[in-house]
CSV table of C-alpha atoms in Angstrom, one decimal:
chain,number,residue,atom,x,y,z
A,1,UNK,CA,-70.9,-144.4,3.0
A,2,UNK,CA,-70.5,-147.1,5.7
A,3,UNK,CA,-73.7,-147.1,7.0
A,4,UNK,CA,-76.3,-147.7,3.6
A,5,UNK,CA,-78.7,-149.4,5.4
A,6,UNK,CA,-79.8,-146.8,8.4
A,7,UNK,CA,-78.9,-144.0,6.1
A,8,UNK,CA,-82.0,-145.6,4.0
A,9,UNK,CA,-83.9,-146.2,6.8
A,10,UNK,CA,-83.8,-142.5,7.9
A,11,UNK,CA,-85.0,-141.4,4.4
A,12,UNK,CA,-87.8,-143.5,4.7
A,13,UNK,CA,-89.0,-142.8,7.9
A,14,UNK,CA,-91.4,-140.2,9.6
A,15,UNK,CA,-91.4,-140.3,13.0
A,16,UNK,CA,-87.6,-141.1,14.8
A,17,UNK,CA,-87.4,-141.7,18.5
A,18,UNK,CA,-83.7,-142.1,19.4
A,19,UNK,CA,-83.0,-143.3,22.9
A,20,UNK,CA,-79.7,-142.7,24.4
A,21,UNK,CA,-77.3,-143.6,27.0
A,22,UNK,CA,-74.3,-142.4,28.3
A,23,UNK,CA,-72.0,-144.0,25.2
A,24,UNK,CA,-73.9,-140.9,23.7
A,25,UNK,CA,-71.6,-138.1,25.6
A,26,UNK,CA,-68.4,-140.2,25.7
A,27,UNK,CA,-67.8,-138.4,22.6
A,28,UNK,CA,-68.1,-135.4,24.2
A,29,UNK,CA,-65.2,-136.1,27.0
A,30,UNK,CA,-67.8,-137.2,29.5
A,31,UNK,CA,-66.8,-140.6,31.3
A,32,UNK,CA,-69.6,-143.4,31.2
A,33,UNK,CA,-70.5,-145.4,34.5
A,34,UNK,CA,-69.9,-149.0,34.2
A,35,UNK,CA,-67.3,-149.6,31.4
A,36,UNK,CA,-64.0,-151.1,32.7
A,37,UNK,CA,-62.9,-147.0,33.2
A,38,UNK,CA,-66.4,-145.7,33.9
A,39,UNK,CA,-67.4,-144.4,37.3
A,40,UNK,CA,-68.7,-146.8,38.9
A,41,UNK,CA,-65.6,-149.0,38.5
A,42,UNK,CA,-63.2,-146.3,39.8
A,43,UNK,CA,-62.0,-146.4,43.8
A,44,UNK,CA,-64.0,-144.5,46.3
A,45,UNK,CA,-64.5,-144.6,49.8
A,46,UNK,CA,-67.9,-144.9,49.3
A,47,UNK,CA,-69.8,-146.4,46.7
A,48,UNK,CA,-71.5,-144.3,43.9
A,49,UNK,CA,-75.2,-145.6,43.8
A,50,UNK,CA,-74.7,-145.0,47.4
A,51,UNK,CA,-73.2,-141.3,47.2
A,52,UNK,CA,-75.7,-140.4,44.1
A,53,UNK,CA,-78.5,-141.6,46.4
A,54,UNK,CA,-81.7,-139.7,48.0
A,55,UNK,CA,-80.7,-140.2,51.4
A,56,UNK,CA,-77.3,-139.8,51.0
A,57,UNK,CA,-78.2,-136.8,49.9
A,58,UNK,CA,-79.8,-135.5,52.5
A,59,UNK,CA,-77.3,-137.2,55.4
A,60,UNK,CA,-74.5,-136.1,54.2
A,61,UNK,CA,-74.9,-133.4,51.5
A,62,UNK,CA,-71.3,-132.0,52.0
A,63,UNK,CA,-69.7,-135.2,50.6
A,64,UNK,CA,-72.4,-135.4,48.1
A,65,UNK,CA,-71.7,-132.4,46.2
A,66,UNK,CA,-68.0,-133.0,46.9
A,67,UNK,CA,-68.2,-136.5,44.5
A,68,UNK,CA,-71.2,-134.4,42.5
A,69,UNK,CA,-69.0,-131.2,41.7
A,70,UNK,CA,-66.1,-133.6,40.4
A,71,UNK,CA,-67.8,-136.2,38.5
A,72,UNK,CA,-71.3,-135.5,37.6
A,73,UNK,CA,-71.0,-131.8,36.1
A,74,UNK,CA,-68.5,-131.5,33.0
A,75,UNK,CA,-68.6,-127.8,32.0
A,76,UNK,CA,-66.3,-128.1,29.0
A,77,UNK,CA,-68.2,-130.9,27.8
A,78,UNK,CA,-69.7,-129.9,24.2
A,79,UNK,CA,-71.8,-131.5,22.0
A,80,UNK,CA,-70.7,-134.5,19.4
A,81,UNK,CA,-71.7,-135.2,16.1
A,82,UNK,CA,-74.3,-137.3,17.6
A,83,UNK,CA,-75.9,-134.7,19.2
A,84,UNK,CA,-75.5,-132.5,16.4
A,85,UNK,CA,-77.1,-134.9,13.8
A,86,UNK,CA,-80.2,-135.8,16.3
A,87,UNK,CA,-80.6,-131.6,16.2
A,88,UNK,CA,-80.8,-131.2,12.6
A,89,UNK,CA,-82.9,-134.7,11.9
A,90,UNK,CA,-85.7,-132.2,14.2
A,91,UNK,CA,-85.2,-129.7,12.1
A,92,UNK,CA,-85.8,-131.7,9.7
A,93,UNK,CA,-89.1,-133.0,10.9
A,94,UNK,CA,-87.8,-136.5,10.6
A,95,UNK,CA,-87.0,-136.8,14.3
A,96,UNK,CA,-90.1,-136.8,16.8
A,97,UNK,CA,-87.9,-137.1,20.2
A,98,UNK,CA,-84.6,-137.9,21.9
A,99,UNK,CA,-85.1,-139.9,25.4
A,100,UNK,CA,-82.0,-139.5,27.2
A,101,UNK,CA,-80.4,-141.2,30.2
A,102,UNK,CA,-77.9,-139.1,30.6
A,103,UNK,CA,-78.2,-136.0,32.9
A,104,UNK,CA,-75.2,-133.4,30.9
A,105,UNK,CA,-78.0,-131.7,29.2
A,106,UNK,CA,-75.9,-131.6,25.6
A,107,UNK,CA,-79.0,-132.5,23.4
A,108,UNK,CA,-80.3,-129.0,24.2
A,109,UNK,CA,-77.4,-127.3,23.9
A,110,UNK,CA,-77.3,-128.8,20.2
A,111,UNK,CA,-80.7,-127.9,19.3
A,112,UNK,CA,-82.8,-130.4,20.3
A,113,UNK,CA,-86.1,-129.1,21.4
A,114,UNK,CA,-88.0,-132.2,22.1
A,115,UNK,CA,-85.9,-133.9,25.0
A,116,UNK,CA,-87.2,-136.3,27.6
A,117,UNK,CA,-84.5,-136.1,30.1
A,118,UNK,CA,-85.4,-139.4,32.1
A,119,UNK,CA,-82.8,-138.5,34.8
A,120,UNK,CA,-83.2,-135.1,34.6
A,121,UNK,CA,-80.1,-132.8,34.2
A,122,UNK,CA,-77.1,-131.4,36.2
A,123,UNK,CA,-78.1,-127.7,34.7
A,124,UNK,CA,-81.3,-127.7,36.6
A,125,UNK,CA,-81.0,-126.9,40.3
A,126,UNK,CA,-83.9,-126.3,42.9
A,127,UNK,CA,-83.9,-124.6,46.4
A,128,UNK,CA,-86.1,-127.1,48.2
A,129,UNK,CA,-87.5,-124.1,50.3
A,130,UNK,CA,-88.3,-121.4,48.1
A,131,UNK,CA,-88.7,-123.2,44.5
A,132,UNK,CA,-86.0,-121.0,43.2
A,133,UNK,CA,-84.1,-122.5,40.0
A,134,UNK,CA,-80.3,-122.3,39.6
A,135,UNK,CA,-77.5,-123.1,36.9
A,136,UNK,CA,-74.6,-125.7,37.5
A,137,UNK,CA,-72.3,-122.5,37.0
A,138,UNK,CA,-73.8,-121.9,40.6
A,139,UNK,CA,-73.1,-125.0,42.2
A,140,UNK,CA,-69.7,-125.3,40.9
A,141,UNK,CA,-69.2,-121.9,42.4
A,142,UNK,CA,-70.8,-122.7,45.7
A,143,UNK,CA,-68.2,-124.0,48.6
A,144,UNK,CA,-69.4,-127.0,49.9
A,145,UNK,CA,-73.0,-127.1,50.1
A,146,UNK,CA,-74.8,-124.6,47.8
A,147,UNK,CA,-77.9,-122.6,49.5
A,148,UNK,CA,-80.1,-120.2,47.8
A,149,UNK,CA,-80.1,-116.9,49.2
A,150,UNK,CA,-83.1,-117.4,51.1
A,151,UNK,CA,-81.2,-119.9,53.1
A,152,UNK,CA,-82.8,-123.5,51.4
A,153,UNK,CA,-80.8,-126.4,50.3
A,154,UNK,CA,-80.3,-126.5,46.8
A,155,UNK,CA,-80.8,-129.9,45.2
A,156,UNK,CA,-79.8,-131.0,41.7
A,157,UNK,CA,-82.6,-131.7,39.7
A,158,UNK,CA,-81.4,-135.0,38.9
A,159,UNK,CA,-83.0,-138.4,39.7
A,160,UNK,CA,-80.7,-140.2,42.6
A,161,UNK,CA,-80.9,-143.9,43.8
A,162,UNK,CA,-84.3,-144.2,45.5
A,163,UNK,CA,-86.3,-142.0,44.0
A,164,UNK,CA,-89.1,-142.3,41.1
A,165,UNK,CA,-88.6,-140.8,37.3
A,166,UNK,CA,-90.7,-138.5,36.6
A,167,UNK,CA,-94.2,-139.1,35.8
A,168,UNK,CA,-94.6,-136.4,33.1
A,169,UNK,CA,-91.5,-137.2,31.2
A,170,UNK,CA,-92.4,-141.0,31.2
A,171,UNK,CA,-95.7,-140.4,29.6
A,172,UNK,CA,-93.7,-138.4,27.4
A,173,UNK,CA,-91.7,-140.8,26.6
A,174,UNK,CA,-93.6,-143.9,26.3
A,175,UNK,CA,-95.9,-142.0,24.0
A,176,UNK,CA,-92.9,-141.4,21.5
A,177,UNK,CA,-92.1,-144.5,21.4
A,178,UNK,CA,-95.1,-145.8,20.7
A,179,UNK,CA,-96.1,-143.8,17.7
A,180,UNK,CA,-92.4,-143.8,16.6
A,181,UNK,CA,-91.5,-145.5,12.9
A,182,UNK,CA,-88.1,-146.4,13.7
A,183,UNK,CA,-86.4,-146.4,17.1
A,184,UNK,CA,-82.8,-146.1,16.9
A,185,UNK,CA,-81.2,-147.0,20.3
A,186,UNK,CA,-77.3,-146.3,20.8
A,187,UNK,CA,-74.3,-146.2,23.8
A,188,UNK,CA,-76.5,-148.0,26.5
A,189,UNK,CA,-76.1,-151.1,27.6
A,190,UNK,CA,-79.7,-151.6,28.5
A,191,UNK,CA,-79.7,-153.3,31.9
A,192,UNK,CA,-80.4,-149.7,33.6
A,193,UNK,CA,-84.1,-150.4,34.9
A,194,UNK,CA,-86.6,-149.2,34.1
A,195,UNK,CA,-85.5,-146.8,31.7
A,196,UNK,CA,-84.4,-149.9,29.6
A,197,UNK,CA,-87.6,-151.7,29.5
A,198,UNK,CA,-88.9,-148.7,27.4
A,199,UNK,CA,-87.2,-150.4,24.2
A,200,UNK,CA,-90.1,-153.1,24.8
A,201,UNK,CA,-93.0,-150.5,23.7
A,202,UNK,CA,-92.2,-150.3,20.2
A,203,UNK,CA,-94.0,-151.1,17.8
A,204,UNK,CA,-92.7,-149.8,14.9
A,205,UNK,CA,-91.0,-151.6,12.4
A,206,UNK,CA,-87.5,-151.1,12.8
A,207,UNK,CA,-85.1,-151.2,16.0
A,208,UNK,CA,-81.9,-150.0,15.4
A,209,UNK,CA,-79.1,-150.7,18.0
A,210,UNK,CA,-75.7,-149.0,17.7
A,211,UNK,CA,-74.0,-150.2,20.8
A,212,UNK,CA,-69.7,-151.3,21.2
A,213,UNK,CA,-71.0,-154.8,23.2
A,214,UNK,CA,-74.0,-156.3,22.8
A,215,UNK,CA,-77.1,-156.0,25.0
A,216,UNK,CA,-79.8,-157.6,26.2
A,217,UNK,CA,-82.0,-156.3,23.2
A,218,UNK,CA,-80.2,-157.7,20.1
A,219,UNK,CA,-82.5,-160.4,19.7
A,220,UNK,CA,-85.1,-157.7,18.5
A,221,UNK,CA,-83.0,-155.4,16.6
A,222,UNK,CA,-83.7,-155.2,12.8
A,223,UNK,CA,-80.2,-153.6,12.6
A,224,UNK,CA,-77.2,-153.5,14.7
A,225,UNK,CA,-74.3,-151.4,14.6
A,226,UNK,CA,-71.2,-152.2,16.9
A,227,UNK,CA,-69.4,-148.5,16.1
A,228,UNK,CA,-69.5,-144.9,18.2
A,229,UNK,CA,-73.0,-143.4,17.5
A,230,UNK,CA,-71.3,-140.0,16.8
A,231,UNK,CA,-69.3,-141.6,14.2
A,232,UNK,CA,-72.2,-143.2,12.6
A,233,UNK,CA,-74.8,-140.2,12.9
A,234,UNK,CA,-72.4,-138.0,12.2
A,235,UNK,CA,-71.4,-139.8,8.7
A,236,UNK,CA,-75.1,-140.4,7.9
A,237,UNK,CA,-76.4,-136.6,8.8
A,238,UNK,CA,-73.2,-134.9,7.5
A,239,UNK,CA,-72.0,-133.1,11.3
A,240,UNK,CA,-69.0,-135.5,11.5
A,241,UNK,CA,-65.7,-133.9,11.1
């Protein structure tokens, strides 16, 4: 095995958080944001914290859902090994939560059950008039801007530039993290405020990051691992290929 030393580190401990970014779904086929390919690096007329933001939104929700529809909803997307392994750690009852920065919703589609989604999730969908929910499946099916039958906008329930995470799922959260044994941290680069300050709550023994490039956090890791995180959960938990 390649990884001995988180391998033993999982045995021994009893409550896992795992927080994870989007270097989580790359696996998956979903691009990142600010690699040298990721979105954010990419040409647009208009700038992405400025298309993906609240009143963007609402000014000009045609071209919002236009940049949304292409790049922020990836229906063939499935889950990775990482996702996979984080599912059956649960099962387990080693894993207490997955925090997740990403918004593709793949850690419940691989079993997860205890997901704090801190930027909520593209499968989510809310008529701002009428409460109603919706899947992406209906906003990729919409033509330009989706309404709900009763005739409401239908907004992603997704958090966009300018607005607050949630309250509930950063008590959630902050709680795991706290009463977590080992906090394993992988494919963020952690300068994404302020889900990244989160890592600073721990107080458990171990920090794990597993990270390609380093971060501003490797001065408190007890272990770092500069390799895909479904390459090394996957070896570790056995849902590798």
């Amino acid at each position: 095995m390649q990884y001995p030393e988180l391998a033993a580190l999982i045995r021994s401990s009893q409550s896992i958080v795992f927080f994870g970014g989007a270097g989580v779904s790359t696996e998956s086929g979903i691009p990142d944001f600010r690699s040298a390919d990721g979105i954010y690096n990419q040409k647009h007329s208009v700038p992405p914290e400025t298309l993906l933001s609240h009143d963007y939104f609402f000014a000009h929700p045609k071209e919002f859902f236009g940049f949304y529809r292409e790049k922020m909803i990836c229906p063939g997307a499935r889950p990775n090994a990482a996702h996979l392994a984080l599912a059956k750690l649960e099962a387990e009852g080693k894993l207490s939560a997955v925090i997740t920065q990403n918004i593709d919703g793949l850690h419940t589609l691989a079993g997860s059950k205890k997901v704090f989604e801190l930027h909520g999730c593209v499968n989510r969908n809310i008529c701002l008039k009428c409460g109603r929910s919706f899947g992406a499946d209906y906003i990729l099916s919409s033509e330009e801007i989706p309404k709900c039958p009763c005739g409401g906008l239908i907004k992603p329930d997704v958090v966009l530039y300018g607005e607050p995470l949630d309250d509930a799922v950063v008590s959630g959260a902050v709680s795991a993290i706290r009463r977590a044994d080992l906090l394993i941290v992988a494919g963020t680069s952690l300068t994404v405020y302020p889900a990244a300050g989160f890592v600073t709550l721990f107080r458990g023994q171990n920090l794990v990051l597993i990270n390609k490039s380093a971060t501003p956090m490797d001065s408190l890791a007890s272990l770092i691992i500069r390799a895909p995180v479904g390459a090394v959960l996957g070896e570790i938990c056995g849902t590798g290929k």
